[in-house]
Short mmCIF file of C-alpha atoms in Angstrom, two decimals:
data_model
loop_
_atom_site.label_atom_id
_atom_site.label_comp_id
_atom_site.label_asym_id
_atom_site.label_seq_id
_atom_site.Cartn_x
_atom_site.Cartn_y
_atom_site.Cartn_z
CA MET Q 1 0.00 0.00 0.00
CA LYS Q 2 1.47 3.30 -1.09
CA THR Q 3 1.82 5.56 1.94
CA THR Q 4 2.28 9.28 1.66
CA ALA Q 5 1.84 12.23 3.98
CA LYS Q 6 -1.59 12.87 2.48
CA ILE Q 7 -4.26 10.47 1.27
CA THR Q 8 -5.42 11.50 -2.19
CA ARG Q 9 -7.47 9.79 -4.86
CA ASP Q 10 -4.29 9.25 -6.89
CA SER Q 11 -2.53 7.57 -3.97
CA LEU Q 12 -5.30 4.99 -3.51
CA MET Q 13 -5.37 1.67 -5.32
CA THR Q 14 -7.94 0.65 -7.88
CA LEU Q 15 -10.49 -1.88 -6.63
CA GLU Q 16 -8.68 -4.63 -8.57
CA ALA Q 17 -5.24 -3.73 -7.25
CA TYR Q 18 -6.57 -3.44 -3.70
CA SER Q 19 -8.26 -6.82 -3.90
CA LYS Q 20 -4.91 -8.42 -4.70
CA TYR Q 21 -3.08 -6.35 -2.07
CA ARG Q 22 -5.70 -7.18 0.57
CA LYS Q 23 -5.27 -10.95 0.18
CA GLU Q 24 -1.54 -10.70 0.72
CA ASN Q 25 -1.42 -7.98 3.38
CA LYS Q 26 -4.53 -8.30 5.55
CA PRO Q 27 -2.65 -10.06 8.41
CA ALA Q 28 -0.07 -7.22 8.53
CA ILE Q 29 -2.80 -4.56 8.61
CA ILE Q 30 -4.65 -6.42 11.39
CA ALA Q 31 -1.38 -6.66 13.35
CA HIS Q 32 -0.79 -2.91 12.86
CA ARG Q 33 -4.29 -2.08 14.13
CA LYS Q 34 -3.88 -4.44 17.10
CA LEU Q 35 -0.53 -2.84 17.99
CA ARG Q 36 -2.21 0.58 18.10
CA SER Q 37 -5.21 -0.54 20.13
CA VAL Q 38 -5.25 0.15 23.88
CA CYS Q 39 -7.87 -1.32 26.22
CA LEU Q 40 -8.84 0.80 29.19
CA GLY Q 41 -10.60 -1.40 31.68
CA GLU Q 42 -13.04 -3.99 30.38
CA HIS Q 43 -15.23 -1.82 28.18
CA ILE Q 44 -13.21 0.96 26.53
CA ASN Q 45 -10.98 0.33 23.55
CA LEU Q 46 -9.07 3.19 21.94
CA GLN Q 47 -7.82 2.51 18.43
CA PHE Q 48 -5.07 5.04 17.74
CA GLU Q 49 -5.34 5.76 14.05
CA SER Q 50 -2.48 6.19 11.60
CA GLU Q 51 -2.11 6.96 7.94
CA THR Q 52 -1.88 3.20 7.35
CA SER Q 53 -5.07 2.36 9.30
CA ILE Q 54 -7.09 5.17 7.72
CA ARG Q 55 -5.84 4.37 4.20
CA TYR Q 56 -6.92 0.75 4.83
CA GLN Q 57 -10.32 1.94 6.13
CA ILE Q 58 -10.90 4.05 3.03
CA GLN Q 59 -9.83 1.21 0.71
CA GLU Q 60 -12.16 -1.18 2.60
CA MET Q 61 -15.11 1.21 2.25
CA LEU Q 62 -14.43 1.59 -1.46
CA ARG Q 63 -14.25 -2.21 -1.81
CA VAL Q 64 -17.37 -2.99 0.23
CA GLU Q 65 -19.46 -0.25 -1.40
CA LYS Q 66 -17.89 -0.91 -4.84
CA ILE Q 67 -17.10 2.79 -5.20
CA PHE Q 68 -14.96 3.62 -8.22
CA GLU Q 69 -16.29 7.00 -9.31
CA GLU Q 70 -14.31 10.14 -8.51
CA GLU Q 71 -17.03 11.83 -6.42
CA GLY Q 72 -17.60 8.77 -4.23
CA ILE Q 73 -13.88 8.29 -3.66
CA GLU Q 74 -13.49 11.95 -2.66
CA GLN Q 75 -16.39 11.61 -0.19
CA GLU Q 76 -14.70 8.66 1.52
CA ILE Q 77 -11.40 10.55 1.72
CA GLU Q 78 -13.21 13.58 3.15
CA ALA Q 79 -14.92 11.42 5.78
CA TYR Q 80 -11.84 9.54 7.00
CA ALA Q 81 -8.71 11.57 6.22
CA PRO Q 82 -9.24 13.98 9.16
CA LEU Q 83 -8.51 10.99 11.44
CA VAL Q 84 -4.87 10.81 10.29
CA PRO Q 85 -2.57 12.33 12.95
CA ASP Q 86 -0.70 15.37 11.69
CA GLY Q 87 2.53 15.46 13.70
CA THR Q 88 1.45 17.16 16.93
CA ASN Q 89 -1.38 14.89 17.96
CA TRP Q 90 -2.78 11.42 18.30
CA LYS Q 91 -6.20 10.67 16.88
CA GLY Q 92 -8.30 7.68 17.63
CA THR Q 93 -11.56 5.84 17.49
CA LEU Q 94 -12.95 5.39 21.01
CA MET Q 95 -15.23 2.37 21.34
CA LEU Q 96 -17.41 1.55 24.32
CA GLU Q 97 -17.80 -2.20 24.12
CA TYR Q 98 -20.70 -3.89 25.90
CA PRO Q 99 -21.72 -7.13 24.15
CA ASP Q 100 -24.95 -7.46 26.18
CA ILE Q 101 -27.60 -5.16 24.70
CA SER Q 102 -29.38 -4.26 27.95
CA GLU Q 103 -26.05 -3.62 29.73
CA ARG Q 104 -24.91 -1.47 26.79
CA LYS Q 105 -28.09 0.61 26.92
CA ARG Q 106 -27.75 1.12 30.68
CA GLU Q 107 -24.03 1.97 30.56
CA LEU Q 108 -24.28 4.34 27.59
CA ALA Q 109 -26.86 6.27 29.63
CA ARG Q 110 -24.51 6.37 32.65
CA LEU Q 111 -21.47 7.34 30.58
CA ILE Q 112 -22.74 10.55 28.95
CA GLY Q 113 -19.71 12.78 28.42
CA VAL Q 114 -17.15 9.98 28.80
CA GLU Q 115 -15.35 11.09 25.65
CA ASP Q 116 -14.55 14.45 27.28
CA HIS Q 117 -13.02 12.69 30.28
CA MET Q 118 -10.48 10.71 28.29
CA PHE Q 119 -6.90 11.85 28.73
CA ILE Q 120 -3.30 11.02 28.03
CA GLU Q 121 -0.52 11.93 30.41
CA VAL Q 122 3.07 12.05 29.21
CA GLU Q 123 5.52 11.31 32.02
CA GLY Q 124 6.58 14.61 33.63
CA HIS Q 125 3.75 16.60 32.00
CA GLY Q 126 0.13 17.44 32.77
CA ARG Q 127 -2.90 15.64 31.41
CA VAL Q 128 -4.13 16.33 27.91
CA TYR Q 129 -7.88 15.79 27.56
CA ALA Q 130 -9.46 14.55 24.37
CA ILE Q 131 -11.06 16.89 21.90
CA ALA Q 132 -13.97 14.70 20.87
CA ASP Q 133 -16.35 14.33 17.96
CA GLU Q 134 -15.31 17.35 15.94
CA ASP Q 135 -17.32 16.08 12.98
CA MET Q 136 -20.68 15.83 14.80
CA ASP Q 137 -22.20 15.49 18.24
CA ARG Q 138 -22.47 11.81 19.11
CA GLU Q 139 -24.57 11.91 22.25
CA ASN Q 140 -27.92 13.22 23.42
CA ASP Q 141 -29.59 13.82 26.79
CA GLU Q 142 -30.34 10.12 27.20
CA LYS Q 143 -27.12 8.38 26.18
CA THR Q 144 -23.68 8.66 24.68
CA SER Q 145 -22.64 6.91 21.50
CA ALA Q 146 -20.74 3.62 21.52
CA VAL Q 147 -18.20 5.19 19.11
CA HIS Q 148 -16.42 8.55 19.38
CA PHE Q 149 -13.56 10.14 17.46
CA VAL Q 150 -10.96 11.80 19.67
CA ARG Q 151 -7.84 13.92 19.24
CA PHE Q 152 -5.11 14.54 21.83
CA GLU Q 153 -2.99 17.63 21.10
CA LEU Q 154 0.58 17.44 22.40
CA ASP Q 155 2.81 20.45 22.89
CA PRO Q 156 6.41 20.39 21.56
CA ALA Q 157 7.85 19.42 24.96
CA MET Q 158 5.48 16.44 25.22
CA CYS Q 159 6.32 15.33 21.67
CA ALA Q 160 10.04 15.52 22.47
CA ALA Q 161 9.54 13.58 25.72
CA VAL Q 162 7.61 10.80 23.95
CA LYS Q 163 10.26 10.56 21.23
CA ALA Q 164 12.94 10.40 23.95
CA GLY Q 165 11.21 7.43 25.59
CA ALA Q 166 8.92 8.94 28.26
CA GLY Q 167 6.09 6.75 29.46
CA VAL Q 168 2.51 7.68 28.61
CA LYS Q 169 -0.67 6.87 30.49
CA LEU Q 170 -4.13 6.63 28.92
CA GLY Q 171 -6.94 7.37 31.33
CA CYS Q 172 -10.51 8.33 32.00
CA ASP Q 173 -11.75 10.31 34.99
CA HIS Q 174 -15.49 9.99 34.32
CA THR Q 175 -17.36 9.37 37.60
CA HIS Q 176 -18.70 6.05 36.34
CA TYR Q 177 -15.53 4.85 34.60
CA PRO Q 178 -12.40 5.85 36.49
CA ALA Q 179 -9.47 3.99 34.94
CA HIS Q 180 -5.94 4.43 33.65
CA VAL Q 181 -3.33 2.25 32.00
CA ASN Q 182 0.26 2.69 30.90
CA ILE Q 183 0.47 2.48 27.13
CA PRO Q 184 2.66 -0.57 26.32
CA ALA Q 185 6.17 0.22 25.06
CA GLU Q 186 5.67 -1.34 21.61
CA THR Q 187 2.43 0.63 21.11
CA LEU Q 188 4.13 3.80 22.31
CA ALA Q 189 6.98 3.26 19.84
CA SER Q 190 4.43 3.17 17.02
CA LEU Q 191 2.65 6.27 18.38
CA ALA Q 192 5.96 8.14 18.72
CA SER Q 193 6.44 7.73 14.98
CA ASP Q 194 3.32 9.89 14.45
CA LEU Q 195 5.02 12.88 16.10
CA ARG Q 196 7.46 15.27 14.54
#
């Protein structure tokens, strides 16, 4: 898969080329996504996105929807490209995972605003809270969504600390979901490569 700083229509594969690529490379893409996935407690999973994961997502949408016309391709790029980190941040897909439907309904009602309580904390620096759902509001007065899109903006000192090997904690300080976890070293190494 051709990776560039920017995902454009010209940098994407045709449906035929992607079909071939997908057969050979799906395990590597799955491994990449797994590496960049951090579980926080039992029910929150944060998938830190990358140019590779978003390019794959766009190619998958084009494949599934059989989109090959210019306008449709541009719409998919427009929808997903903003999730690619741009050198001073980490962006991710926040998923609240409750397999049981009645438990999910109850917990999504209790967890209104959870996306605004997500934070990262670079060793030696203060917490950085998520900027959530910039594309649209994903909750209402009755419940939050099971999926949110978040961005963590890091200042230059934080970026330098991460690149120098500082530890990073992912956490949530929502009343009904207090949790934190140290981001594993191999995941952090991948995330550090997103920063300039």
